[in-house]
Short mmCIF file of N, CA, C and O in Angstrom, two decimals:
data_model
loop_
_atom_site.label_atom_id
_atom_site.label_comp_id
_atom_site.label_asym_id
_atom_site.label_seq_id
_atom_site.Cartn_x
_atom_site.Cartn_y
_atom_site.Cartn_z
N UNK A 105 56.60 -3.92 29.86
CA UNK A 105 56.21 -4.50 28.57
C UNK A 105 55.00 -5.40 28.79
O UNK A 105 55.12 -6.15 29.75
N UNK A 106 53.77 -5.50 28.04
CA UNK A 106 52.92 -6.39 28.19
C UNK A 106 52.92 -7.75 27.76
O UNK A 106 53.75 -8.24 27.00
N UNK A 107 52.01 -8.28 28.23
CA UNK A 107 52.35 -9.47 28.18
C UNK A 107 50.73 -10.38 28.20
O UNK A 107 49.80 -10.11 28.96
N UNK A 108 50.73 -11.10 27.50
CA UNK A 108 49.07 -11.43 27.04
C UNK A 108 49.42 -13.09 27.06
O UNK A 108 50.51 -13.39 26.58
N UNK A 109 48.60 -14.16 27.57
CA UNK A 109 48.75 -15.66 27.91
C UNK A 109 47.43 -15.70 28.13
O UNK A 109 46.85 -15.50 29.20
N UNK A 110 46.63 -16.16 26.28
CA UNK A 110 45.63 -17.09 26.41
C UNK A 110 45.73 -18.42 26.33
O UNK A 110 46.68 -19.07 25.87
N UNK A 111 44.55 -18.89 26.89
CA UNK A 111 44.49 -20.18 27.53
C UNK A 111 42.44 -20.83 27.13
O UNK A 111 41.39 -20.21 26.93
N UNK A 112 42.75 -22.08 27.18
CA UNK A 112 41.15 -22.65 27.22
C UNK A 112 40.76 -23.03 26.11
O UNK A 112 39.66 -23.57 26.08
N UNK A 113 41.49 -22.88 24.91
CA UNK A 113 41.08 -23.48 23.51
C UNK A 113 40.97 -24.83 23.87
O UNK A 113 40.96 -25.50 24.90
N UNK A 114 40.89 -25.03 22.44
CA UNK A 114 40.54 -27.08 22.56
C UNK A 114 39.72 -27.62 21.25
O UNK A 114 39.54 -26.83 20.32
N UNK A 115 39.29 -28.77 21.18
CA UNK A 115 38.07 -29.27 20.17
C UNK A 115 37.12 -29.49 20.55
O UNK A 115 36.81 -30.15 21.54
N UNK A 116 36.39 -28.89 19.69
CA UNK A 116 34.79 -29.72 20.08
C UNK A 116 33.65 -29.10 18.81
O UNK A 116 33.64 -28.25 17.92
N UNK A 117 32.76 -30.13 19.40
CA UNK A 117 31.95 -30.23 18.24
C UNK A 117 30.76 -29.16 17.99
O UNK A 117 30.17 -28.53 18.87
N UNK A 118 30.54 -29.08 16.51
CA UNK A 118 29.30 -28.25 16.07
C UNK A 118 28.36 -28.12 17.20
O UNK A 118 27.70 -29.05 17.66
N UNK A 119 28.31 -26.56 17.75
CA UNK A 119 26.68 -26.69 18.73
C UNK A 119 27.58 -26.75 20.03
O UNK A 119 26.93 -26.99 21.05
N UNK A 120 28.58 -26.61 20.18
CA UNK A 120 28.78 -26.32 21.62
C UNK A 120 29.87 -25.69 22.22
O UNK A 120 30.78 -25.25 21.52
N UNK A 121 29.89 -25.59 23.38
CA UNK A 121 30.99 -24.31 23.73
C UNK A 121 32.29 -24.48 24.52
O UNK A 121 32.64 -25.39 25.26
N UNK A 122 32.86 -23.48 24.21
CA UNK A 122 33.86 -23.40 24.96
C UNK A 122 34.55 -21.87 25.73
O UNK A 122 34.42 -20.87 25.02
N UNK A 123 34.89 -21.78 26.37
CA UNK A 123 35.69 -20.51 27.21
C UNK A 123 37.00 -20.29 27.16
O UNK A 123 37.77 -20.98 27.82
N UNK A 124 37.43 -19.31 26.38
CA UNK A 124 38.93 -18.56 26.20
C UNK A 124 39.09 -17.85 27.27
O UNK A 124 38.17 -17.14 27.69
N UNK A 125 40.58 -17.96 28.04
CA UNK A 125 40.45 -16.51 29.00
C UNK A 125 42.45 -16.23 28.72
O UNK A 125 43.47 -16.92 28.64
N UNK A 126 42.09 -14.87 28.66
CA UNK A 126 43.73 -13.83 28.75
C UNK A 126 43.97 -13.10 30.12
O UNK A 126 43.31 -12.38 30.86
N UNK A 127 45.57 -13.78 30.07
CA UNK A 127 45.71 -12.80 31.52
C UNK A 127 46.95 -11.91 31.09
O UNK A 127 47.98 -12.27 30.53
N UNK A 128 46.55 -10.62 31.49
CA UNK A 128 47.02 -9.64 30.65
C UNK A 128 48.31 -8.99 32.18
O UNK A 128 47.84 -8.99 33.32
N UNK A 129 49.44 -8.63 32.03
CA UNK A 129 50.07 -7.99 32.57
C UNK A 129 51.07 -7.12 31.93
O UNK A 129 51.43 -7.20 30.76
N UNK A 130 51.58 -6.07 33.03
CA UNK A 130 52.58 -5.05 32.25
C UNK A 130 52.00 -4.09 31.82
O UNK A 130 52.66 -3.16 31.36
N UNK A 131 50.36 -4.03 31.86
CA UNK A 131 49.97 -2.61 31.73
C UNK A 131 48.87 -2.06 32.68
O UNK A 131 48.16 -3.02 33.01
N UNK A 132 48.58 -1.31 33.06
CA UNK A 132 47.12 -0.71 33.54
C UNK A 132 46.12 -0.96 32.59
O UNK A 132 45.69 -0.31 31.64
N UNK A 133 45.75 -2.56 33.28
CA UNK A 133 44.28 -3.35 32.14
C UNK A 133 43.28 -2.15 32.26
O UNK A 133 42.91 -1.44 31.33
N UNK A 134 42.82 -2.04 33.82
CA UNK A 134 41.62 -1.65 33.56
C UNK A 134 41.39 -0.20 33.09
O UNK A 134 40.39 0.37 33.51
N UNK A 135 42.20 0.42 32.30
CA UNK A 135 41.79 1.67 31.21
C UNK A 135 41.73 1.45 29.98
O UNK A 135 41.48 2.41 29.26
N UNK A 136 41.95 -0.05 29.28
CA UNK A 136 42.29 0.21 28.41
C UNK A 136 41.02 -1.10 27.93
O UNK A 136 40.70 -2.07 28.62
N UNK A 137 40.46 -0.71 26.49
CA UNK A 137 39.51 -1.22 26.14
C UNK A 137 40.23 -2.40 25.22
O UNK A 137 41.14 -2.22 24.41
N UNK A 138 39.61 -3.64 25.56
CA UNK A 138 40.38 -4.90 24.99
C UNK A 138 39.36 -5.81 23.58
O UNK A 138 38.24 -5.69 23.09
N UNK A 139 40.36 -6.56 23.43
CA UNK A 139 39.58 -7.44 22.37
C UNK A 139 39.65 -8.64 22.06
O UNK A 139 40.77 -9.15 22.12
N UNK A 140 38.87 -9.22 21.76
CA UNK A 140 39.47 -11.11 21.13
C UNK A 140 39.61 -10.93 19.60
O UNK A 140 38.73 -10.69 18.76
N UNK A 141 40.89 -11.09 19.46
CA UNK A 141 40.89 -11.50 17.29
C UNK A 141 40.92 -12.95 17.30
O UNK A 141 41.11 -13.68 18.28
N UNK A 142 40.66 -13.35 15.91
CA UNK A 142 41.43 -14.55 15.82
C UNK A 142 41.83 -14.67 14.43
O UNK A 142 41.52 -13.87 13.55
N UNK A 143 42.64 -15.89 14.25
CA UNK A 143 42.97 -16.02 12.76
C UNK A 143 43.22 -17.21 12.56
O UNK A 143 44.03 -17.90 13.19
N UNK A 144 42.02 -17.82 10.98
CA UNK A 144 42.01 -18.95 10.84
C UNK A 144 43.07 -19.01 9.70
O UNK A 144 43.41 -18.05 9.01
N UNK A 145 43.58 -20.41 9.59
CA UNK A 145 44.18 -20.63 8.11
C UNK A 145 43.97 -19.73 7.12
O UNK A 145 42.86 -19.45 6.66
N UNK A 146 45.55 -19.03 6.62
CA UNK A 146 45.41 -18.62 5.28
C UNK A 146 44.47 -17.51 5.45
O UNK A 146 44.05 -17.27 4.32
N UNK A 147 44.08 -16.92 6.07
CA UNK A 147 43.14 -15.80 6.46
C UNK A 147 43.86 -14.37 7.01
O UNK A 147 45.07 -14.45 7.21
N UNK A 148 43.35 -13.37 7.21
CA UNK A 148 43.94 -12.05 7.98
C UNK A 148 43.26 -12.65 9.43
O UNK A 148 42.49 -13.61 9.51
N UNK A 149 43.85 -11.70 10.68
CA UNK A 149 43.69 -11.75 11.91
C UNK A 149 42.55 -11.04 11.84
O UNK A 149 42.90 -10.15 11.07
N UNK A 150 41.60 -10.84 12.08
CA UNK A 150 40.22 -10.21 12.33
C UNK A 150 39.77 -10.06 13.84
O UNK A 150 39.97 -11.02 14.58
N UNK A 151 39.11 -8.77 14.43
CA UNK A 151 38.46 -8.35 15.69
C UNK A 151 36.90 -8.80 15.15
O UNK A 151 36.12 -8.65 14.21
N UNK A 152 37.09 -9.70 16.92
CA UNK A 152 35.47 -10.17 17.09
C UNK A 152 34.64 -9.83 18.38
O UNK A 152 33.51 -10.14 18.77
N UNK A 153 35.37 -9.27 18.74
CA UNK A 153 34.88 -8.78 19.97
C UNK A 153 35.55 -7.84 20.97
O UNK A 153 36.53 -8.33 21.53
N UNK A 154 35.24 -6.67 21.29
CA UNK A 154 35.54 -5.86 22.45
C UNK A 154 34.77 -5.70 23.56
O UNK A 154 33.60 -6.07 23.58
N UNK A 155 35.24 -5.27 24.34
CA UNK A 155 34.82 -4.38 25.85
C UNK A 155 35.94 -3.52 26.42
O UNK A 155 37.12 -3.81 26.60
N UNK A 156 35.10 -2.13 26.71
CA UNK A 156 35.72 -1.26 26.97
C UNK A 156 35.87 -1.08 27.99
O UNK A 156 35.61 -2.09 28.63
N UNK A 157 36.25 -0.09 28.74
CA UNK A 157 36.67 -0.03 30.47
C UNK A 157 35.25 -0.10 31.28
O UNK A 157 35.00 -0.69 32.33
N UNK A 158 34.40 0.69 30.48
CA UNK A 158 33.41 0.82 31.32
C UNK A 158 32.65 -0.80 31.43
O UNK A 158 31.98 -1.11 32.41
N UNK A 159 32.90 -1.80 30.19
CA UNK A 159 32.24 -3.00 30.55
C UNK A 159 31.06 -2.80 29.31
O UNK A 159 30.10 -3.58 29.32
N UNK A 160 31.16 -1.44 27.92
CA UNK A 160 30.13 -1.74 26.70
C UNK A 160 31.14 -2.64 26.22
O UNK A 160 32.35 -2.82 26.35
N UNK A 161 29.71 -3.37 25.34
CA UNK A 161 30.79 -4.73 24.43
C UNK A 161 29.90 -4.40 22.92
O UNK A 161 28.82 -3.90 22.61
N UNK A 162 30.99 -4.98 22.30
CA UNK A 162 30.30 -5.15 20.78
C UNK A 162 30.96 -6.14 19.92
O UNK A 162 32.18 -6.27 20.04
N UNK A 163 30.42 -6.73 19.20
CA UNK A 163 31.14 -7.69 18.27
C UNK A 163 30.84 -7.39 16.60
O UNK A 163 30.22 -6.42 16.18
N UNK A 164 31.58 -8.76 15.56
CA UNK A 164 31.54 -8.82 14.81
C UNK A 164 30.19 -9.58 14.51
O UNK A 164 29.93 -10.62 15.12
N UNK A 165 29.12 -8.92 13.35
CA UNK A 165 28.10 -9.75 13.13
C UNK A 165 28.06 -11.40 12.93
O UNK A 165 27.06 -12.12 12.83
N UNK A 166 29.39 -11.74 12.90
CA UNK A 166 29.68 -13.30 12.42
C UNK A 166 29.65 -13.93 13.65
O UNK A 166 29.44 -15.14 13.68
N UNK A 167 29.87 -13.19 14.82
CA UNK A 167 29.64 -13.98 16.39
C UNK A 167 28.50 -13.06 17.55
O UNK A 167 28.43 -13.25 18.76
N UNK A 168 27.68 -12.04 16.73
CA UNK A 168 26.55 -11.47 17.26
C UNK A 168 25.53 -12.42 18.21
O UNK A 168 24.64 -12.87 17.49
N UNK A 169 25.43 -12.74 19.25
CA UNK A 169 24.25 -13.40 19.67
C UNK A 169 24.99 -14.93 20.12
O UNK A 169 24.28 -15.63 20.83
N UNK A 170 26.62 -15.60 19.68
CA UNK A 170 26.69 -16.42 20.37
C UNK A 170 27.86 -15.99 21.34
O UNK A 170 27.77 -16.35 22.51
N UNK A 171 28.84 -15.30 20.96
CA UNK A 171 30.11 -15.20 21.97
C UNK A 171 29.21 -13.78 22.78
O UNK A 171 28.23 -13.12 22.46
N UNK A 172 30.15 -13.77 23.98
CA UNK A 172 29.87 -13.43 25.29
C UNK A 172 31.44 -12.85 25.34
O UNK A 172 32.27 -13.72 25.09
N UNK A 173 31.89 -11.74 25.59
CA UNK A 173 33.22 -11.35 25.53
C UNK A 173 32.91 -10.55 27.54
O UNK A 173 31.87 -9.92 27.73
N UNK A 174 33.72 -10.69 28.51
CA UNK A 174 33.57 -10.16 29.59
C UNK A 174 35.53 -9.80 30.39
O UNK A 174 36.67 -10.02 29.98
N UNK A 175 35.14 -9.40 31.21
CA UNK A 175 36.45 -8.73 31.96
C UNK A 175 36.39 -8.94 33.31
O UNK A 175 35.34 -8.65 33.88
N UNK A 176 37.66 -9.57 34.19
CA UNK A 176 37.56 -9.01 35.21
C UNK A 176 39.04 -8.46 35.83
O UNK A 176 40.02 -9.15 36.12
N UNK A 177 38.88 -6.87 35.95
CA UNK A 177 39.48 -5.46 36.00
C UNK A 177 40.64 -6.12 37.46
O UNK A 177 41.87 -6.04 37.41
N UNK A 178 39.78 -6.77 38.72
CA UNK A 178 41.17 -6.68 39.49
C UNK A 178 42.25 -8.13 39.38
O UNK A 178 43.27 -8.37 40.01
N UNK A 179 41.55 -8.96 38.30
CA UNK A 179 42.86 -9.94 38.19
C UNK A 179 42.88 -9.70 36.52
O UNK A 179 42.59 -10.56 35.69
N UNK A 180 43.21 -8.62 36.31
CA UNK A 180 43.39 -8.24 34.77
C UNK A 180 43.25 -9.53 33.75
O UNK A 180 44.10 -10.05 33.03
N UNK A 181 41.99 -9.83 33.94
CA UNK A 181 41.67 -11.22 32.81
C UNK A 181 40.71 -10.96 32.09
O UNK A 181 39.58 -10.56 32.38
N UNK A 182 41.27 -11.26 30.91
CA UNK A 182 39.65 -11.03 29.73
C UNK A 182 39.16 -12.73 29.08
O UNK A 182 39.82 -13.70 28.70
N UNK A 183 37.85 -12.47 29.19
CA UNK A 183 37.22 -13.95 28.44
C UNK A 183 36.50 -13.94 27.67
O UNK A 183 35.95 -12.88 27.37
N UNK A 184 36.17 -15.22 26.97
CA UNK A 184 35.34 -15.08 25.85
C UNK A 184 35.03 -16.43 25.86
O UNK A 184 35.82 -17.37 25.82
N UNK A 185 33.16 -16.47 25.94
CA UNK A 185 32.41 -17.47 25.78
C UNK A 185 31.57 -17.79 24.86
O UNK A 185 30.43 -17.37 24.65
N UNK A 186 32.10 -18.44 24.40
CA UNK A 186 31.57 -19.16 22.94
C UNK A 186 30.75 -20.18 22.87
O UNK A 186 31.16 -21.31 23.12
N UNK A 187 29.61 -19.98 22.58
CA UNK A 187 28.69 -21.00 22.29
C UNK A 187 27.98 -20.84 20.87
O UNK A 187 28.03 -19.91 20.07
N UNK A 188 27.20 -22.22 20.83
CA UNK A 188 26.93 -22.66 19.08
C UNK A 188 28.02 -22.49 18.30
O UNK A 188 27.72 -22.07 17.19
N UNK A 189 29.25 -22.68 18.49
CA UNK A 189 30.02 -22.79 17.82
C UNK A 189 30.07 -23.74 16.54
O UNK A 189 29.78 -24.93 16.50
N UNK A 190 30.52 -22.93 15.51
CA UNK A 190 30.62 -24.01 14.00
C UNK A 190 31.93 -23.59 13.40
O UNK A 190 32.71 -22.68 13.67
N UNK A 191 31.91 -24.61 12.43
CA UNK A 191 33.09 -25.42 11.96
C UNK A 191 34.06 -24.02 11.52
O UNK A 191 35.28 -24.15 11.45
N UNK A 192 33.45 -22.80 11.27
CA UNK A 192 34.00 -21.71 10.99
C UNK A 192 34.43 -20.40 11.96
O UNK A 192 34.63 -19.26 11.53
N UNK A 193 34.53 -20.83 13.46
CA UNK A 193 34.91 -20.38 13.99
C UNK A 193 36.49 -20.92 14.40
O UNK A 193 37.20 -20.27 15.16
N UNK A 194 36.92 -22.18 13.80
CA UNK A 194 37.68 -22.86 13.80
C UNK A 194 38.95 -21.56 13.74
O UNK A 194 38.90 -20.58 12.99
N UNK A 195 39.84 -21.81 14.55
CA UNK A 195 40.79 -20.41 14.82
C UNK A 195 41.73 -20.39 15.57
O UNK A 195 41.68 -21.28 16.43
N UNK A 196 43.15 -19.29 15.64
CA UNK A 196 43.34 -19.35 16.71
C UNK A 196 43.16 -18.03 17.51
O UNK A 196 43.06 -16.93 16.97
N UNK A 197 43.14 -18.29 18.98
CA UNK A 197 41.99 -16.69 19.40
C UNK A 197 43.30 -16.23 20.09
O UNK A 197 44.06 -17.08 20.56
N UNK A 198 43.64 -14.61 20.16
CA UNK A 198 44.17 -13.57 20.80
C UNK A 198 43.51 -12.53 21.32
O UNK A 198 42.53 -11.94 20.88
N UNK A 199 44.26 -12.31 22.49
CA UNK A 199 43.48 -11.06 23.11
C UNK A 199 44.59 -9.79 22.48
O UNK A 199 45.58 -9.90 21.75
N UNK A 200 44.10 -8.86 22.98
CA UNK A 200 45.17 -7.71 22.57
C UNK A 200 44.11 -6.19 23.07
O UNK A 200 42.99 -6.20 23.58
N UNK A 201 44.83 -5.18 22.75
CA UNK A 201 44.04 -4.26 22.79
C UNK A 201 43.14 -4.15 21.79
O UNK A 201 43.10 -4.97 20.88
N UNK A 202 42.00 -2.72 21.91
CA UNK A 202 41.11 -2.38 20.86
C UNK A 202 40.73 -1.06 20.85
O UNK A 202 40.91 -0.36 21.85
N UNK A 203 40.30 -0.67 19.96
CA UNK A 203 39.67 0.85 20.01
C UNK A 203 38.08 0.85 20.05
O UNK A 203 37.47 -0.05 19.48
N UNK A 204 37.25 2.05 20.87
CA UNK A 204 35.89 1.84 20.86
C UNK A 204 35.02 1.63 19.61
O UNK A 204 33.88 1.21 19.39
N UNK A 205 36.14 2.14 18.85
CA UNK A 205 34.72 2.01 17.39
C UNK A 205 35.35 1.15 16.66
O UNK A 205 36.09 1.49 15.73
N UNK A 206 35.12 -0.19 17.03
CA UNK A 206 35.79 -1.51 16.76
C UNK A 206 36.61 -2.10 15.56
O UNK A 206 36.56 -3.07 14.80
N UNK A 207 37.49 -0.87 15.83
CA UNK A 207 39.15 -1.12 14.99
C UNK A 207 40.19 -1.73 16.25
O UNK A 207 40.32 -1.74 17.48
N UNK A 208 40.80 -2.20 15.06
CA UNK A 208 42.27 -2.95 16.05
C UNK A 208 43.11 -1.71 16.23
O UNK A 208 43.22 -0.77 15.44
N UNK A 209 43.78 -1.90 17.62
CA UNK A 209 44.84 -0.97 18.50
C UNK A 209 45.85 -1.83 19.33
O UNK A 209 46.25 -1.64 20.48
N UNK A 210 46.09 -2.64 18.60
CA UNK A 210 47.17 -3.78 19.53
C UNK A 210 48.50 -3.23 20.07
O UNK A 210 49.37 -2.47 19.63
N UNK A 211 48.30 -3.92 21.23
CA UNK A 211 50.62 -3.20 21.52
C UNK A 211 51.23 -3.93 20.79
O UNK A 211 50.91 -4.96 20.21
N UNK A 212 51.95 -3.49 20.82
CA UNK A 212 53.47 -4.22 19.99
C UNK A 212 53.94 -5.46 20.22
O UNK A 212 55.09 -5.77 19.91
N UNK A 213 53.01 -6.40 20.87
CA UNK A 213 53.13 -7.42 21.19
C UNK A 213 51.59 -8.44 20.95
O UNK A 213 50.47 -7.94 20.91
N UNK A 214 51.86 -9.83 20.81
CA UNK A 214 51.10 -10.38 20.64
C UNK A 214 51.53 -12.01 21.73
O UNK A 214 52.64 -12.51 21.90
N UNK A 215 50.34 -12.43 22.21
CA UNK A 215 50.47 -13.88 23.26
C UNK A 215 50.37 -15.06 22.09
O UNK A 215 49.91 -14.90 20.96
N UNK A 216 50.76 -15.95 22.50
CA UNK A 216 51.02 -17.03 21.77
C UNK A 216 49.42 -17.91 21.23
O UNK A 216 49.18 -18.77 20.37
N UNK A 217 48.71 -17.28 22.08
CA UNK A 217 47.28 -17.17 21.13
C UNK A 217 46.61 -18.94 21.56
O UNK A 217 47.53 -19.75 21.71
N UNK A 218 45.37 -19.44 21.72
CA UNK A 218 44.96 -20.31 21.75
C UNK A 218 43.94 -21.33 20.79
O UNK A 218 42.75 -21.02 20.87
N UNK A 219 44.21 -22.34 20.03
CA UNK A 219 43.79 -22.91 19.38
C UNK A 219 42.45 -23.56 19.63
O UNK A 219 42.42 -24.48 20.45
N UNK A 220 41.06 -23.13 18.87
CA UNK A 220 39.77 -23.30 18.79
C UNK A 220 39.48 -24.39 17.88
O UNK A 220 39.72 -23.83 16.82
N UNK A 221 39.14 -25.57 17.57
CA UNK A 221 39.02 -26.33 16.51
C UNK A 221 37.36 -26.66 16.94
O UNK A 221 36.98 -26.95 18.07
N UNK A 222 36.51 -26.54 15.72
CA UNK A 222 35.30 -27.13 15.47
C UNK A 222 34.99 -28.23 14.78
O UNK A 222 35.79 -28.38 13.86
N UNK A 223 34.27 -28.98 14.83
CA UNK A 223 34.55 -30.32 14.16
C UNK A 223 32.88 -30.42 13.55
O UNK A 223 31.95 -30.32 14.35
N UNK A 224 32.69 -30.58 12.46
CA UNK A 224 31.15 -30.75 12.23
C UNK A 224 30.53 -31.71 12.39
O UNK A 224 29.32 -31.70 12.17
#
């Protein structure tokens, strides 16, 4: 059964960054193409970012040019680096699976997810 434990949220202010990382076990990570969602208040869970086995990435135009989504395959960990962050990335972030043409494909499970707060 998998098992997903992000970690690295926190607060901080407009304009600066921070690093999410998931450590993923219980499956053969490195075939399977992953993702960061998150979900703010009162909102749906939304995909903002993938990378696939081979290491293509793509995101949501709302974090184009500041998050940095990366992998590393032999300690099955996925991260996500966030910079210029604003008050609307405010969230909490999950990893999970993904599909290449950047729809959600999650297992049947979800990690207890890590809390992003932006402060303006």
């Amino acid at each position: 059964q998998v098992q997903l434990v992000e970690s690295g949220g926190g607060l901080v202010q407009a304009g600066g960054s921070l690093r999410v990382s998931c450590a993923v076990s219980g499956i053969i990570f490195s075939i399977n193409t992953m993702g960061w969602y998150r979900q703010a208040p009162g909102k749906q869970r939304e995909l903002v970012a993938i990378i696939t086995r081979g290491g293509r990435t793509n995101y949501a135009d709302s974090v184009k040019g500041r998050f940095t989504i990366s992998r590393d395959n032999a300690k099955s960990t996925l991260h996500l680096q966030m910079n210029g962050l604003r008050p609307e990335d405010t969230a909490v972030y999950y990893c999970n699976r993904a599909q290449i043409e950047f729809e959600p494909r999650p297992f049947g499970s979800w990690g207890q997810g890590t809390q992003v707060t932006v402060s303006s």
